[in-house]
Amino acid sequence: EYDGERNSEGERHGRGKARLPNGDTYDGEYDRGFRSGQGTYRFRNGACYIGKYLQNKKHGQGTFFYPDGSKYEGDWVNDQRHGFGVYTYANGDTYTGEWFNHNRHGQGTYVYKDTGAMYIGGWVNGNQEGEAELVYINHRFRGKFLNGNPVGRGKYIFDIGCEQHGEYIQSDQDKAEVEEEEEPSFLVAPKWKASEITDITLWTPHGENPPSP
């Protein structure tokens, strides 16, 4: 069903309302038969998209409300979350940052609602990866991440005025306990091995001494 404007060729063109065969509805702008421009698309399952379209695809700025109560507000390209956007998850967590082909990818900040902790740093294909800072209420960790886990050298910075340097390692014993058919994601989390505690230091190359007074 369609109720709205058409052009001289009889195509949907201008503003109109449509009910699709599957029960979804669209109220918005058309261009030569395609959903193009600003519109509101309501899905039969309760989801809803309010934003820009280009030739029937979400493209430009738009907000998508998901059936589970989560929400994405930001850039879309060719029906994908792509560019910059804010995703509010059903549990109250939020991600603010870059997206690529529907995934968190690039630089972004993830806030955990329950604990107030924040991950600020790199993402690759939806996973925490690259240089990052994990901020807790009274301390923070700076280092590298891979597949959502800290890896290699890093340091914990405590509000009381000291730092603990060290590295995250995956012990051979942990690896041996993993069954062959298990996915790598089930590996035991890497263990923190502390090396030294120092005063708060600025980011400087390792071993560099400050100039004499």
PDB file of N, CA, C and O in Angstrom, residues 90-150:
ATOM      1  N   ALA A  90      21.887  -2.390  25.543  1.00  0.00           N
ATOM      2  CA  ALA A  90      20.716  -2.680  26.367  1.00  0.00           C
ATOM      3  C   ALA A  90      21.047  -2.637  27.860  1.00  0.00           C
ATOM      4  O   ALA A  90      20.202  -2.298  28.682  1.00  0.00           O
ATOM      5  N   ASN A  91      22.307  -2.967  28.223  1.00  0.00           N
ATOM      6  CA  ASN A  91      22.691  -2.969  29.642  1.00  0.00           C
ATOM      7  C   ASN A  91      23.158  -1.607  30.129  1.00  0.00           C
ATOM      8  O   ASN A  91      23.584  -1.458  31.271  1.00  0.00           O
ATOM      9  N   GLY A  92      23.119  -0.594  29.257  1.00  0.00           N
ATOM     10  CA  GLY A  92      23.517   0.757  29.659  1.00  0.00           C
ATOM     11  C   GLY A  92      24.934   1.128  29.287  1.00  0.00           C
ATOM     12  O   GLY A  92      25.328   2.288  29.409  1.00  0.00           O
ATOM     13  N   ASP A  93      25.748   0.160  28.839  1.00  0.00           N
ATOM     14  CA  ASP A  93      27.096   0.481  28.364  1.00  0.00           C
ATOM     15  C   ASP A  93      26.998   1.379  27.122  1.00  0.00           C
ATOM     16  O   ASP A  93      26.001   1.330  26.397  1.00  0.00           O
ATOM     17  N   THR A  94      28.037   2.170  26.870  1.00  0.00           N
ATOM     18  CA  THR A  94      28.039   3.002  25.666  1.00  0.00           C
ATOM     19  C   THR A  94      29.380   2.906  24.952  1.00  0.00           C
ATOM     20  O   THR A  94      30.429   2.749  25.593  1.00  0.00           O
ATOM     21  N   TYR A  95      29.337   3.008  23.626  1.00  0.00           N
ATOM     22  CA  TYR A  95      30.546   3.124  22.813  1.00  0.00           C
ATOM     23  C   TYR A  95      30.420   4.387  21.971  1.00  0.00           C
ATOM     24  O   TYR A  95      29.416   4.584  21.287  1.00  0.00           O
ATOM     25  N   THR A  96      31.433   5.228  22.045  1.00  0.00           N
ATOM     26  CA  THR A  96      31.466   6.459  21.255  1.00  0.00           C
ATOM     27  C   THR A  96      32.746   6.461  20.440  1.00  0.00           C
ATOM     28  O   THR A  96      33.838   6.468  21.013  1.00  0.00           O
ATOM     29  N   GLY A  97      32.612   6.428  19.115  1.00  0.00           N
ATOM     30  CA  GLY A  97      33.827   6.417  18.320  1.00  0.00           C
ATOM     31  C   GLY A  97      33.601   6.040  16.877  1.00  0.00           C
ATOM     32  O   GLY A  97      32.513   6.230  16.319  1.00  0.00           O
ATOM     33  N   GLU A  98      34.645   5.487  16.283  1.00  0.00           N
ATOM     34  CA  GLU A  98      34.656   5.203  14.856  1.00  0.00           C
ATOM     35  C   GLU A  98      34.090   3.817  14.546  1.00  0.00           C
ATOM     36  O   GLU A  98      34.249   2.876  15.324  1.00  0.00           O
ATOM     37  N   TRP A  99      33.445   3.738  13.373  1.00  0.00           N
ATOM     38  CA  TRP A  99      32.854   2.480  12.894  1.00  0.00           C
ATOM     39  C   TRP A  99      33.302   2.233  11.467  1.00  0.00           C
ATOM     40  O   TRP A  99      33.539   3.177  10.700  1.00  0.00           O
ATOM     41  N   PHE A 100      33.421   0.945  11.129  1.00  0.00           N
ATOM     42  CA  PHE A 100      33.797   0.573   9.769  1.00  0.00           C
ATOM     43  C   PHE A 100      33.063  -0.720   9.418  1.00  0.00           C
ATOM     44  O   PHE A 100      33.205  -1.728  10.117  1.00  0.00           O
ATOM     45  N   ASN A 101      32.248  -0.683   8.369  1.00  0.00           N
ATOM     46  CA  ASN A 101      31.496  -1.877   7.936  1.00  0.00           C
ATOM     47  C   ASN A 101      30.732  -2.531   9.087  1.00  0.00           C
ATOM     48  O   ASN A 101      30.840  -3.736   9.315  1.00  0.00           O
ATOM     49  N   HIS A 102      29.986  -1.728   9.839  1.00  0.00           N
ATOM     50  CA  HIS A 102      29.081  -2.189  10.897  1.00  0.00           C
ATOM     51  C   HIS A 102      29.782  -2.504  12.217  1.00  0.00           C
ATOM     52  O   HIS A 102      29.120  -2.782  13.210  1.00  0.00           O
ATOM     53  N   ASN A 103      31.144  -2.525  12.237  1.00  0.00           N
ATOM     54  CA  ASN A 103      31.875  -2.872  13.452  1.00  0.00           C
ATOM     55  C   ASN A 103      32.556  -1.669  14.090  1.00  0.00           C
ATOM     56  O   ASN A 103      32.903  -0.705  13.407  1.00  0.00           O
ATOM     57  N   ARG A 104      32.777  -1.741  15.423  1.00  0.00           N
ATOM     58  CA  ARG A 104      33.627  -0.761  16.097  1.00  0.00           C
ATOM     59  C   ARG A 104      35.032  -0.927  15.516  1.00  0.00           C
ATOM     60  O   ARG A 104      35.617  -2.006  15.575  1.00  0.00           O
ATOM     61  N   HIS A 105      35.578   0.136  14.939  1.00  0.00           N
ATOM     62  CA  HIS A 105      36.865   0.008  14.249  1.00  0.00           C
ATOM     63  C   HIS A 105      37.509   1.381  14.166  1.00  0.00           C
ATOM     64  O   HIS A 105      36.910   2.323  13.663  1.00  0.00           O
ATOM     65  N   GLY A 106      38.737   1.492  14.706  1.00  0.00           N
ATOM     66  CA  GLY A 106      39.424   2.774  14.747  1.00  0.00           C
ATOM     67  C   GLY A 106      39.647   3.185  16.197  1.00  0.00           C
ATOM     68  O   GLY A 106      40.025   2.363  17.027  1.00  0.00           O
ATOM     69  N   GLN A 107      39.374   4.433  16.514  1.00  0.00           N
ATOM     70  CA  GLN A 107      39.522   4.939  17.877  1.00  0.00           C
ATOM     71  C   GLN A 107      38.144   5.120  18.511  1.00  0.00           C
ATOM     72  O   GLN A 107      37.235   5.661  17.881  1.00  0.00           O
ATOM     73  N   GLY A 108      38.012   4.663  19.755  1.00  0.00           N
ATOM     74  CA  GLY A 108      36.724   4.804  20.415  1.00  0.00           C
ATOM     75  C   GLY A 108      36.815   4.632  21.920  1.00  0.00           C
ATOM     76  O   GLY A 108      37.807   4.122  22.441  1.00  0.00           O
ATOM     77  N   THR A 109      35.767   5.069  22.600  1.00  0.00           N
ATOM     78  CA  THR A 109      35.683   4.971  24.061  1.00  0.00           C
ATOM     79  C   THR A 109      34.479   4.128  24.445  1.00  0.00           C
ATOM     80  O   THR A 109      33.355   4.415  24.017  1.00  0.00           O
ATOM     81  N   TYR A 110      34.724   3.086  25.246  1.00  0.00           N
ATOM     82  CA  TYR A 110      33.651   2.215  25.727  1.00  0.00           C
ATOM     83  C   TYR A 110      33.516   2.429  27.228  1.00  0.00           C
ATOM     84  O   TYR A 110      34.489   2.303  27.977  1.00  0.00           O
ATOM     85  N   VAL A 111      32.308   2.777  27.686  1.00  0.00           N
ATOM     86  CA  VAL A 111      32.057   3.018  29.111  1.00  0.00           C
ATOM     87  C   VAL A 111      31.194   1.886  29.660  1.00  0.00           C
ATOM     88  O   VAL A 111      30.116   1.595  29.125  1.00  0.00           O
ATOM     89  N   TYR A 112      31.689   1.235  30.720  1.00  0.00           N
ATOM     90  CA  TYR A 112      30.944   0.156  31.385  1.00  0.00           C
ATOM     91  C   TYR A 112      30.061   0.772  32.465  1.00  0.00           C
ATOM     92  O   TYR A 112      30.565   1.342  33.429  1.00  0.00           O
ATOM     93  N   LYS A 113      28.752   0.666  32.290  1.00  0.00           N
ATOM     94  CA  LYS A 113      27.830   1.348  33.193  1.00  0.00           C
ATOM     95  C   LYS A 113      27.932   0.825  34.632  1.00  0.00           C
ATOM     96  O   LYS A 113      27.927   1.601  35.583  1.00  0.00           O
ATOM     97  N   ASP A 114      28.027  -0.487  34.807  1.00  0.00           N
ATOM     98  CA  ASP A 114      28.010  -1.073  36.151  1.00  0.00           C
ATOM     99  C   ASP A 114      29.184  -0.621  37.010  1.00  0.00           C
ATOM    100  O   ASP A 114      29.036  -0.361  38.202  1.00  0.00           O
ATOM    101  N   THR A 115      30.380  -0.542  36.420  1.00  0.00           N
ATOM    102  CA  THR A 115      31.576  -0.223  37.200  1.00  0.00           C
ATOM    103  C   THR A 115      32.062   1.206  36.990  1.00  0.00           C
ATOM    104  O   THR A 115      32.854   1.708  37.777  1.00  0.00           O
ATOM    105  N   GLY A 116      31.617   1.854  35.916  1.00  0.00           N
ATOM    106  CA  GLY A 116      32.112   3.184  35.606  1.00  0.00           C
ATOM    107  C   GLY A 116      33.471   3.167  34.924  1.00  0.00           C
ATOM    108  O   GLY A 116      34.034   4.215  34.623  1.00  0.00           O
ATOM    109  N   ALA A 117      34.020   1.966  34.667  1.00  0.00           N
ATOM    110  CA  ALA A 117      35.311   1.856  33.995  1.00  0.00           C
ATOM    111  C   ALA A 117      35.184   2.298  32.537  1.00  0.00           C
ATOM    112  O   ALA A 117      34.100   2.239  31.950  1.00  0.00           O
ATOM    113  N   MET A 118      36.312   2.742  31.966  1.00  0.00           N
ATOM    114  CA  MET A 118      36.318   3.198  30.568  1.00  0.00           C
ATOM    115  C   MET A 118      37.504   2.591  29.834  1.00  0.00           C
ATOM    116  O   MET A 118      38.614   2.565  30.369  1.00  0.00           O
ATOM    117  N   TYR A 119      37.259   2.140  28.604  1.00  0.00           N
ATOM    118  CA  TYR A 119      38.335   1.733  27.698  1.00  0.00           C
ATOM    119  C   TYR A 119      38.452   2.812  26.643  1.00  0.00           C
ATOM    120  O   TYR A 119      37.491   3.104  25.927  1.00  0.00           O
ATOM    121  N   ILE A 120      39.648   3.418  26.546  1.00  0.00           N
ATOM    122  CA  ILE A 120      39.873   4.502  25.588  1.00  0.00           C
ATOM    123  C   ILE A 120      41.026   4.092  24.687  1.00  0.00           C
ATOM    124  O   ILE A 120      42.170   3.998  25.143  1.00  0.00           O
ATOM    125  N   GLY A 121      40.741   3.807  23.417  1.00  0.00           N
ATOM    126  CA  GLY A 121      41.831   3.402  22.548  1.00  0.00           C
ATOM    127  C   GLY A 121      41.377   2.737  21.276  1.00  0.00           C
ATOM    128  O   GLY A 121      40.300   3.027  20.743  1.00  0.00           O
ATOM    129  N   GLY A 122      42.215   1.820  20.790  1.00  0.00           N
ATOM    130  CA  GLY A 122      42.018   1.231  19.477  1.00  0.00           C
ATOM    131  C   GLY A 122      41.045   0.069  19.438  1.00  0.00           C
ATOM    132  O   GLY A 122      40.880  -0.671  20.408  1.00  0.00           O
ATOM    133  N   TRP A 123      40.414  -0.074  18.267  1.00  0.00           N
ATOM    134  CA  TRP A 123      39.481  -1.176  18.003  1.00  0.00           C
ATOM    135  C   TRP A 123      39.759  -1.716  16.607  1.00  0.00           C
ATOM    136  O   TRP A 123      40.054  -0.951  15.684  1.00  0.00           O
ATOM    137  N   VAL A 124      39.642  -3.042  16.462  1.00  0.00           N
ATOM    138  CA  VAL A 124      39.783  -3.680  15.154  1.00  0.00           C
ATOM    139  C   VAL A 124      38.668  -4.712  14.998  1.00  0.00           C
ATOM    140  O   VAL A 124      38.562  -5.648  15.793  1.00  0.00           O
ATOM    141  N   ASN A 125      37.829  -4.502  14.000  1.00  0.00           N
ATOM    142  CA  ASN A 125      36.726  -5.433  13.708  1.00  0.00           C
ATOM    143  C   ASN A 125      35.891  -5.770  14.944  1.00  0.00           C
ATOM    144  O   ASN A 125      35.556  -6.930  15.186  1.00  0.00           O
ATOM    145  N   GLY A 126      35.594  -4.754  15.749  1.00  0.00           N
ATOM    146  CA  GLY A 126      34.722  -4.944  16.898  1.00  0.00           C
ATOM    147  C   GLY A 126      35.428  -5.294  18.195  1.00  0.00           C
ATOM    148  O   GLY A 126      34.820  -5.272  19.262  1.00  0.00           O
ATOM    149  N   ASN A 127      36.717  -5.639  18.127  1.00  0.00           N
ATOM    150  CA  ASN A 127      37.465  -6.039  19.323  1.00  0.00           C
ATOM    151  C   ASN A 127      38.416  -4.939  19.792  1.00  0.00           C
ATOM    152  O   ASN A 127      38.920  -4.155  18.984  1.00  0.00           O
ATOM    153  N   GLN A 128      38.668  -4.927  21.113  1.00  0.00           N
ATOM    154  CA  GLN A 128      39.641  -3.997  21.678  1.00  0.00           C
ATOM    155  C   GLN A 128      41.035  -4.425  21.228  1.00  0.00           C
ATOM    156  O   GLN A 128      41.473  -5.534  21.529  1.00  0.00           O
ATOM    157  N   GLU A 129      41.716  -3.544  20.484  1.00  0.00           N
ATOM    158  CA  GLU A 129      43.026  -3.913  19.937  1.00  0.00           C
ATOM    159  C   GLU A 129      43.842  -2.660  19.668  1.00  0.00           C
ATOM    160  O   GLU A 129      43.328  -1.679  19.136  1.00  0.00           O
ATOM    161  N   GLY A 130      45.134  -2.707  20.057  1.00  0.00           N
ATOM    162  CA  GLY A 130      46.031  -1.579  19.840  1.00  0.00           C
ATOM    163  C   GLY A 130      46.334  -0.847  21.140  1.00  0.00           C
ATOM    164  O   GLY A 130      46.042  -1.329  22.233  1.00  0.00           O
ATOM    165  N   GLU A 131      46.943   0.341  21.022  1.00  0.00           N
ATOM    166  CA  GLU A 131      47.276   1.153  22.199  1.00  0.00           C
ATOM    167  C   GLU A 131      45.997   1.642  22.865  1.00  0.00           C
ATOM    168  O   GLU A 131      45.071   2.088  22.176  1.00  0.00           O
ATOM    169  N   ALA A 132      45.957   1.554  24.193  1.00  0.00           N
ATOM    170  CA  ALA A 132      44.738   1.972  24.889  1.00  0.00           C
ATOM    171  C   ALA A 132      45.002   2.248  26.358  1.00  0.00           C
ATOM    172  O   ALA A 132      46.050   1.898  26.908  1.00  0.00           O
ATOM    173  N   GLU A 133      44.008   2.876  26.962  1.00  0.00           N
ATOM    174  CA  GLU A 133      44.036   3.152  28.400  1.00  0.00           C
ATOM    175  C   GLU A 133      42.731   2.631  28.991  1.00  0.00           C
ATOM    176  O   GLU A 133      41.656   2.919  28.476  1.00  0.00           O
ATOM    177  N   LEU A 134      42.859   1.834  30.040  1.00  0.00           N
ATOM    178  CA  LEU A 134      41.690   1.304  30.740  1.00  0.00           C
ATOM    179  C   LEU A 134      41.606   2.047  32.067  1.00  0.00           C
ATOM    180  O   LEU A 134      42.483   1.919  32.921  1.00  0.00           O
ATOM    181  N   VAL A 135      40.551   2.850  32.229  1.00  0.00           N
ATOM    182  CA  VAL A 135      40.445   3.750  33.386  1.00  0.00           C
ATOM    183  C   VAL A 135      39.439   3.208  34.388  1.00  0.00           C
ATOM    184  O   VAL A 135      38.277   2.966  34.056  1.00  0.00           O
ATOM    185  N   TYR A 136      39.893   3.013  35.629  1.00  0.00           N
ATOM    186  CA  TYR A 136      39.025   2.590  36.724  1.00  0.00           C
ATOM    187  C   TYR A 136      38.817   3.772  37.676  1.00  0.00           C
ATOM    188  O   TYR A 136      39.313   4.871  37.445  1.00  0.00           O
ATOM    189  N   ILE A 137      38.113   3.541  38.779  1.00  0.00           N
ATOM    190  CA  ILE A 137      37.777   4.645  39.682  1.00  0.00           C
ATOM    191  C   ILE A 137      39.023   5.259  40.307  1.00  0.00           C
ATOM    192  O   ILE A 137      39.163   6.480  40.368  1.00  0.00           O
ATOM    193  N   ASN A 138      39.978   4.424  40.769  1.00  0.00           N
ATOM    194  CA  ASN A 138      41.142   5.014  41.451  1.00  0.00           C
ATOM    195  C   ASN A 138      42.480   4.589  40.846  1.00  0.00           C
ATOM    196  O   ASN A 138      43.524   4.777  41.450  1.00  0.00           O
ATOM    197  N   HIS A 139      42.446   3.986  39.660  1.00  0.00           N
ATOM    198  CA  HIS A 139      43.697   3.678  38.968  1.00  0.00           C
ATOM    199  C   HIS A 139      43.405   3.463  37.492  1.00  0.00           C
ATOM    200  O   HIS A 139      42.246   3.412  37.078  1.00  0.00           O
ATOM    201  N   ARG A 140      44.467   3.348  36.709  1.00  0.00           N
ATOM    202  CA  ARG A 140      44.286   3.140  35.276  1.00  0.00           C
ATOM    203  C   ARG A 140      45.409   2.262  34.741  1.00  0.00           C
ATOM    204  O   ARG A 140      46.480   2.181  35.341  1.00  0.00           O
ATOM    205  N   PHE A 141      45.146   1.602  33.624  1.00  0.00           N
ATOM    206  CA  PHE A 141      46.170   0.786  32.978  1.00  0.00           C
ATOM    207  C   PHE A 141      46.448   1.343  31.591  1.00  0.00           C
ATOM    208  O   PHE A 141      45.516   1.640  30.839  1.00  0.00           O
ATOM    209  N   ARG A 142      47.733   1.477  31.259  1.00  0.00           N
ATOM    210  CA  ARG A 142      48.122   1.902  29.918  1.00  0.00           C
ATOM    211  C   ARG A 142      48.956   0.810  29.277  1.00  0.00           C
ATOM    212  O   ARG A 142      49.908   0.317  29.872  1.00  0.00           O
ATOM    213  N   GLY A 143      48.588   0.441  28.063  1.00  0.00           N
ATOM    214  CA  GLY A 143      49.351  -0.590  27.376  1.00  0.00           C
ATOM    215  C   GLY A 143      48.715  -0.945  26.052  1.00  0.00           C
ATOM    216  O   GLY A 143      47.973  -0.158  25.460  1.00  0.00           O
ATOM    217  N   LYS A 144      48.988  -2.175  25.599  1.00  0.00           N
ATOM    218  CA  LYS A 144      48.444  -2.650  24.336  1.00  0.00           C
ATOM    219  C   LYS A 144      47.426  -3.752  24.587  1.00  0.00           C
ATOM    220  O   LYS A 144      47.512  -4.484  25.566  1.00  0.00           O
ATOM    221  N   PHE A 145      46.467  -3.845  23.657  1.00  0.00           N
ATOM    222  CA  PHE A 145      45.431  -4.865  23.760  1.00  0.00           C
ATOM    223  C   PHE A 145      45.387  -5.686  22.471  1.00  0.00           C
ATOM    224  O   PHE A 145      45.738  -5.198  21.395  1.00  0.00           O
ATOM    225  N   LEU A 146      44.947  -6.936  22.614  1.00  0.00           N
ATOM    226  CA  LEU A 146      44.764  -7.811  21.465  1.00  0.00           C
ATOM    227  C   LEU A 146      43.565  -8.710  21.753  1.00  0.00           C
ATOM    228  O   LEU A 146      43.520  -9.369  22.795  1.00  0.00           O
ATOM    229  N   ASN A 147      42.570  -8.693  20.855  1.00  0.00           N
ATOM    230  CA  ASN A 147      41.351  -9.496  21.038  1.00  0.00           C
ATOM    231  C   ASN A 147      40.689  -9.258  22.395  1.00  0.00           C
ATOM    232  O   ASN A 147      40.218 -10.183  23.044  1.00  0.00           O
ATOM    233  N   GLY A 148      40.705  -8.005  22.850  1.00  0.00           N
ATOM    234  CA  GLY A 148      40.009  -7.660  24.082  1.00  0.00           C
ATOM    235  C   GLY A 148      40.801  -7.864  25.354  1.00  0.00           C
ATOM    236  O   GLY A 148      40.316  -7.567  26.444  1.00  0.00           O
ATOM    237  N   ASN A 149      42.028  -8.382  25.251  1.00  0.00           N
ATOM    238  CA  ASN A 149      42.859  -8.610  26.433  1.00  0.00           C
ATOM    239  C   ASN A 149      44.139  -7.790  26.369  1.00  0.00           C
ATOM    240  O   ASN A 149      44.702  -7.595  25.288  1.00  0.00           O
ATOM    241  N   PRO A 150      44.642  -7.334  27.542  1.00  0.00           N
ATOM    242  CA  PRO A 150      45.937  -6.644  27.542  1.00  0.00           C
ATOM    243  C   PRO A 150      47.043  -7.622  27.169  1.00  0.00           C
ATOM    244  O   PRO A 150      46.965  -8.814  27.481  1.00  0.00           O
TER     245      PRO A 150
END
